[in-house]
Protein backbone atom coordinates (compact mmCIF):
# COMPACT_ATOMS: atom_id res chain seq x y z
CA UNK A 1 0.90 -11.70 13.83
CA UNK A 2 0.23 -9.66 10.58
CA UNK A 3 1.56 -10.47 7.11
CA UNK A 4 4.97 -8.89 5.91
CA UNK A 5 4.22 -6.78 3.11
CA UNK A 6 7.17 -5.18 2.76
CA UNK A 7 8.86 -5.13 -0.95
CA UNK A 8 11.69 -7.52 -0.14
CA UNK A 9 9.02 -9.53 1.76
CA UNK A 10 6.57 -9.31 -0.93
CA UNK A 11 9.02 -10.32 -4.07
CA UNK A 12 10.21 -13.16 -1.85
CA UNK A 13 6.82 -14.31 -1.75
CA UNK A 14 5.52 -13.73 -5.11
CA UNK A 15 4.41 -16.14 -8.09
CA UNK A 16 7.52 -17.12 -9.78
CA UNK A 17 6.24 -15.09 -13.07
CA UNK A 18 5.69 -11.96 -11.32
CA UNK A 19 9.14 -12.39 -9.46
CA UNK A 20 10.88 -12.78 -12.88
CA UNK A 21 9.35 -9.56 -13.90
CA UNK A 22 10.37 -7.75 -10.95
CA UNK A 23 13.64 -9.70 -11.23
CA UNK A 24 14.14 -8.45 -14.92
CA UNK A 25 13.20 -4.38 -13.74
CA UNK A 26 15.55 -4.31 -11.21
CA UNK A 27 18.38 -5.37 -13.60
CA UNK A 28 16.79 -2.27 -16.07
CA UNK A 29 17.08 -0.38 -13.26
CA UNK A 30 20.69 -1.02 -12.23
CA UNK A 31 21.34 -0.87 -16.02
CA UNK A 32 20.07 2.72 -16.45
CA UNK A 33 22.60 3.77 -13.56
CA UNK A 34 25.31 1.74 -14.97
CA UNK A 35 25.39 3.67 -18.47
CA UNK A 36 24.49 7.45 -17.05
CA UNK A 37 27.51 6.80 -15.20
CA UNK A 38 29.72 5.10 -17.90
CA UNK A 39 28.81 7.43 -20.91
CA UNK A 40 28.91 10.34 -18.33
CA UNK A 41 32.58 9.89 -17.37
CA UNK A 42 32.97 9.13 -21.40
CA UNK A 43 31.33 12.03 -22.85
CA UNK A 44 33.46 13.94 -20.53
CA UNK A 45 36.45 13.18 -21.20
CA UNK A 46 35.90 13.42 -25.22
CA UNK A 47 34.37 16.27 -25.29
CA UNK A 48 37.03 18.29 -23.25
CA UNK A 49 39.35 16.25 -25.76
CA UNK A 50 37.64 17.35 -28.83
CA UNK A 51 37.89 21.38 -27.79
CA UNK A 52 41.76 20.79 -27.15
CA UNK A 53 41.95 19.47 -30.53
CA UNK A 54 40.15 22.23 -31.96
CA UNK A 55 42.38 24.64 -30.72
CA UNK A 56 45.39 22.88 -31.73
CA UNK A 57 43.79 23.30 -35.50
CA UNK A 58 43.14 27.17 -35.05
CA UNK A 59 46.05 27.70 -34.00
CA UNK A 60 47.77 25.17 -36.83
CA UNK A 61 49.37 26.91 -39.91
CA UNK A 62 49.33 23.95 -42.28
CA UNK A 63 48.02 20.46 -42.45
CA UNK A 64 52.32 19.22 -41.26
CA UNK A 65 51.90 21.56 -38.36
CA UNK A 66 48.45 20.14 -36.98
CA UNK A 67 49.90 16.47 -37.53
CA UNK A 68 53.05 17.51 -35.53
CA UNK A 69 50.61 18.59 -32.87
CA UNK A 70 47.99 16.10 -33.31
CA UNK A 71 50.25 12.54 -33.63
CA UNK A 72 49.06 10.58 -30.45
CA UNK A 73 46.72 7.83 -31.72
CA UNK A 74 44.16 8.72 -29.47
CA UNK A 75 43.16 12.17 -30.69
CA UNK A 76 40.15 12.02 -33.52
CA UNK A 77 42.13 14.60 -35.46
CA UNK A 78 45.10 12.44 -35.85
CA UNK A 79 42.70 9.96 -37.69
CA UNK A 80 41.08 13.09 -39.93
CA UNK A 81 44.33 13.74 -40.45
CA UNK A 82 45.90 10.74 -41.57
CA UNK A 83 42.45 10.87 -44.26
CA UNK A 84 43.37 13.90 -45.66
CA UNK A 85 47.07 13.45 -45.88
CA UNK A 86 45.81 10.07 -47.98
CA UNK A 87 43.59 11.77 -50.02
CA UNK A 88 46.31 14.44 -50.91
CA UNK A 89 48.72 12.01 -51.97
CA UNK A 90 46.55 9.74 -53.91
CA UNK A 91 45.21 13.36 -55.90
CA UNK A 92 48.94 14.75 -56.29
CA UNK A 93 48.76 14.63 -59.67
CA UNK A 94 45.60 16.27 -60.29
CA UNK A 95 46.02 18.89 -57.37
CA UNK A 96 44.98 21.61 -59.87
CA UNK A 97 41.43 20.72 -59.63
CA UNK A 98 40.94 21.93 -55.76
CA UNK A 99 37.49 22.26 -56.17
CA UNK A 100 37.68 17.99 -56.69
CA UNK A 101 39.95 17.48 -53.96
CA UNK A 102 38.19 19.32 -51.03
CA UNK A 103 35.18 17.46 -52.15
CA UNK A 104 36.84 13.86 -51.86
CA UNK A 105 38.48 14.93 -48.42
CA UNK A 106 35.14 15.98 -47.39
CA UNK A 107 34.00 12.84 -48.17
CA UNK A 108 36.19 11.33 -46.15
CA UNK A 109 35.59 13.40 -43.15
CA UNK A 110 32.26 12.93 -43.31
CA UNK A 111 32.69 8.95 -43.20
CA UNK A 112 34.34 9.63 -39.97
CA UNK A 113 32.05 11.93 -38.36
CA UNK A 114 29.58 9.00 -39.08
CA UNK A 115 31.18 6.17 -37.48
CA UNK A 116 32.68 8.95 -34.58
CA UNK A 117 28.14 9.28 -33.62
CA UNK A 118 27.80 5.54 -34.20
CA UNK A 119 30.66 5.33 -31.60
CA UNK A 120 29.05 7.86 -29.14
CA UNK A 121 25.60 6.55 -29.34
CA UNK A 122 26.76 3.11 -28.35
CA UNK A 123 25.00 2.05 -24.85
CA UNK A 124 22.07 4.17 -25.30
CA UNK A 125 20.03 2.84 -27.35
CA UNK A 126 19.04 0.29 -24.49
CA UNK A 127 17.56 2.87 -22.11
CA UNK A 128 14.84 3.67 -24.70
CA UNK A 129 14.29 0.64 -25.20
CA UNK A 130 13.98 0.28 -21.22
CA UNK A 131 11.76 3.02 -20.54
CA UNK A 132 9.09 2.10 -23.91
CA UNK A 133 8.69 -1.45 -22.12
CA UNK A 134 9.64 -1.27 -18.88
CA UNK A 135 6.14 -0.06 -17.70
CA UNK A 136 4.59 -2.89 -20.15
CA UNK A 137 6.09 -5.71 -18.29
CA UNK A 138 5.54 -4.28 -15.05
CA UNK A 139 2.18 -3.96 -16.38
CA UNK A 140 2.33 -7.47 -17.24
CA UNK A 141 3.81 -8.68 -13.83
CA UNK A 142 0.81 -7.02 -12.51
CA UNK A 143 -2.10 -8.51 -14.56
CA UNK A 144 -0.57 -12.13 -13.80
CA UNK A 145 -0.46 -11.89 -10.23
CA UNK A 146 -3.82 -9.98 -9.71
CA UNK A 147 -5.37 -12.98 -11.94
CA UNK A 148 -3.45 -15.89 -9.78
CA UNK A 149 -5.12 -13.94 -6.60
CA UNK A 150 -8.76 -14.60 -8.27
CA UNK A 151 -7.95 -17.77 -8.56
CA UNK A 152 -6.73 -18.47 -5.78
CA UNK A 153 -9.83 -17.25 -4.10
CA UNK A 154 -11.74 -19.15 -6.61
CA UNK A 155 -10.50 -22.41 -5.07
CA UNK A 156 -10.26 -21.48 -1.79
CA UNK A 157 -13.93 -20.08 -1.66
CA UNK A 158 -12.36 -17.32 0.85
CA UNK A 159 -13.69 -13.45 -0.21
CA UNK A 160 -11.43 -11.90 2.92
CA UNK A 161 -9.53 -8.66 2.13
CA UNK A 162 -6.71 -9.91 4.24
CA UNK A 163 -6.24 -13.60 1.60
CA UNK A 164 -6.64 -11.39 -1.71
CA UNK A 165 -4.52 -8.72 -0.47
CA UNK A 166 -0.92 -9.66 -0.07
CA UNK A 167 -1.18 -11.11 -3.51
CA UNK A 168 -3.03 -7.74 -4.99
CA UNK A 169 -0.06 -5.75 -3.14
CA UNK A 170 2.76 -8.12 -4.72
CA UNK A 171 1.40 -7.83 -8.60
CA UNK A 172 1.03 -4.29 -7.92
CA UNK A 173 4.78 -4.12 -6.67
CA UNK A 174 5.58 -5.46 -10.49
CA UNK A 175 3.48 -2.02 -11.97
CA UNK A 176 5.49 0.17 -9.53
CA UNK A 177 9.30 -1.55 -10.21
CA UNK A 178 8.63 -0.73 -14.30
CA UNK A 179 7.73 2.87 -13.20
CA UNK A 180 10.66 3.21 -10.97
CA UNK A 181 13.16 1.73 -14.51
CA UNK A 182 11.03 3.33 -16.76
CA UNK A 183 11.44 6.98 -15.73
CA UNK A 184 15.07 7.49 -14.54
CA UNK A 185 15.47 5.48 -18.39
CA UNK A 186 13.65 8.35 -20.54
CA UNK A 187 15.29 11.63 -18.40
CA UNK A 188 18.73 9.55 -18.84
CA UNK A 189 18.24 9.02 -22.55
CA UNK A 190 17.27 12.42 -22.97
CA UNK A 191 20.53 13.44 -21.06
CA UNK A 192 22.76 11.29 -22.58
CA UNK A 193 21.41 12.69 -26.26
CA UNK A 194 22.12 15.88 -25.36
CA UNK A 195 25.50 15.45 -24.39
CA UNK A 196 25.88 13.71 -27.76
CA UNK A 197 24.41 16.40 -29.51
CA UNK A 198 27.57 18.39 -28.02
CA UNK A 199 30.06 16.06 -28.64
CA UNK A 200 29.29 15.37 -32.43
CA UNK A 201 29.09 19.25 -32.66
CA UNK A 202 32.49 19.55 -32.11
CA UNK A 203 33.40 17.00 -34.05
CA UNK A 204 32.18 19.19 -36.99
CA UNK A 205 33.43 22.14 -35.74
CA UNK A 206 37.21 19.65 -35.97
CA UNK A 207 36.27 18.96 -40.01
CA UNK A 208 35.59 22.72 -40.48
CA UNK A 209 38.88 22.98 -38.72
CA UNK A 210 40.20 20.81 -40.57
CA UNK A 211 39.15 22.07 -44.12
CA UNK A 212 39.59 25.33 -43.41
CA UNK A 213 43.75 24.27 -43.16
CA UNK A 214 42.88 22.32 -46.24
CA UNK A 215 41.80 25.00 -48.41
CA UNK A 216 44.93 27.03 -47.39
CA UNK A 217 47.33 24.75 -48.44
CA UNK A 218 45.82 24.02 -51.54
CA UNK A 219 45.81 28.07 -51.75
CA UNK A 220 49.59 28.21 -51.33
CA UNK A 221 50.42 25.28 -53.62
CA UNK A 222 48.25 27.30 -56.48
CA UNK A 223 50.36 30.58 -55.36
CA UNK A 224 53.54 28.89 -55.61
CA UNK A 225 52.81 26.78 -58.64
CA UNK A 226 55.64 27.95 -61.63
CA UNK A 227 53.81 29.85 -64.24
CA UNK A 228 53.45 27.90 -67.91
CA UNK A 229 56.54 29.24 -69.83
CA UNK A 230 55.05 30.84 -72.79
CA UNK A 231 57.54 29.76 -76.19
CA UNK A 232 57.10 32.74 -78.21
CA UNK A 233 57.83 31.70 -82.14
CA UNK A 234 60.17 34.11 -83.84
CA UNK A 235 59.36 35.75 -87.27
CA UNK A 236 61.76 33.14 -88.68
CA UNK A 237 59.81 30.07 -87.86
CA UNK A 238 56.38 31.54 -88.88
């Protein structure tokens, strides 16, 4: 009866190193699925999010309107919002300079638009990290067991094909499992950072919205602002 060499066969019967390596790509492997289909269903939903908030801003008159529109805890806006609506009331008495306050609010958009791409990069950073090595320890797995199959032979003073070959077969098993984690790893990463790309685009295009509704209300406020009354000294007192 010939020898099994079917995968399942041949990681049952591999050197406990090499079945650790092909033990520790097949987790990579199930890990790579695991996040395309996580940050998939994730990036989804925030970025169809994201472009209802933006139209709620468009279509927003002042900064009380978008809150009114924008108050469920969930929406990034709401948090914008509740940044500029600080920012405004801790400048209120120095609302003249405008060109001071839109930089500060900016400021404090910008802080969130950083920790907002922190937020949506989380989980990917792994499947780079998977598809740099992955082919390394496979490449690893396979050096090991090719080197216990010489030895092997060494002590057994057999040179068949048929005793060097299962073993040969199983390290070469470890090369092929980092090639099959490796490259579903990169196109995923590559995927996933486009659909990033996207979402923290519209997050800008929200802090445009955003200071666009800014600058208008400042606008008005300078508009409505009661002239200086001018005290005109009469003949008299000069």
């Amino acid at each position: 009866m010939g020898v099994s060499l079917s995968p399942w066969q041949m990681f049952l019967t591999a050197e406990p190193v090499v079945k650790f390596v092909m033990t520790l790509l097949a987790l990579g492997f199930v890990t790579v699925w695991v996040i395309l289909i996580s940050k998939t269903i994730e990036l989804s939903r925030l970025r169809r999010r994201l472009m209802a908030e933006d139209k709620i801003l468009n279509a927003s008159h002042n900064m009380d309107d978008a809150f009114q529109h924008l108050e469920d805890e969930d929406y990034l806006g709401h948090g914008m919002i509740l940044a500029v609506k600080a920012e405004q009331e801790r400048s209120r008495d120095i609302t003249a300079d405008r060109d001071g306050v839109k930089e500060r609010v900016i400021l404090h958009l910008e802080r969130i638009e950083a920790a907002e791409a922190r937020a949506l990069n989380k989980g990917t950073g792994i499947l780079a990290t998977i598809g740099a090595t992955a082919p390394f320890i496979g490449l690893f797995g396979t050096v090991w067991g090719i080197m216990r199959s010489f030895t092997g032979i060494a002590a057994s003073h057999a040179t068949s094909l048929a005793v060097v070959a299962p073993g040969i077969a199983e390290a070469l098993l470890a090369t092929a499992m980092g090639l099959v984690a490796a490259i579903p790893a990169v196109i995923v990463y590559n995927h996933l950072s486009r659909e990033t790309m996207q979402c923290r685009a519209h997050v800008a295009d929200l802090t445009s919205g955003l200071m666009r509704i800014v600058s208008r209300d400042l606008s008005r406020q300078a508009l409505n602002a009661p002239a200086p009354v001018l005290q005109l000294r009469s003949a008299a007192d000069a």
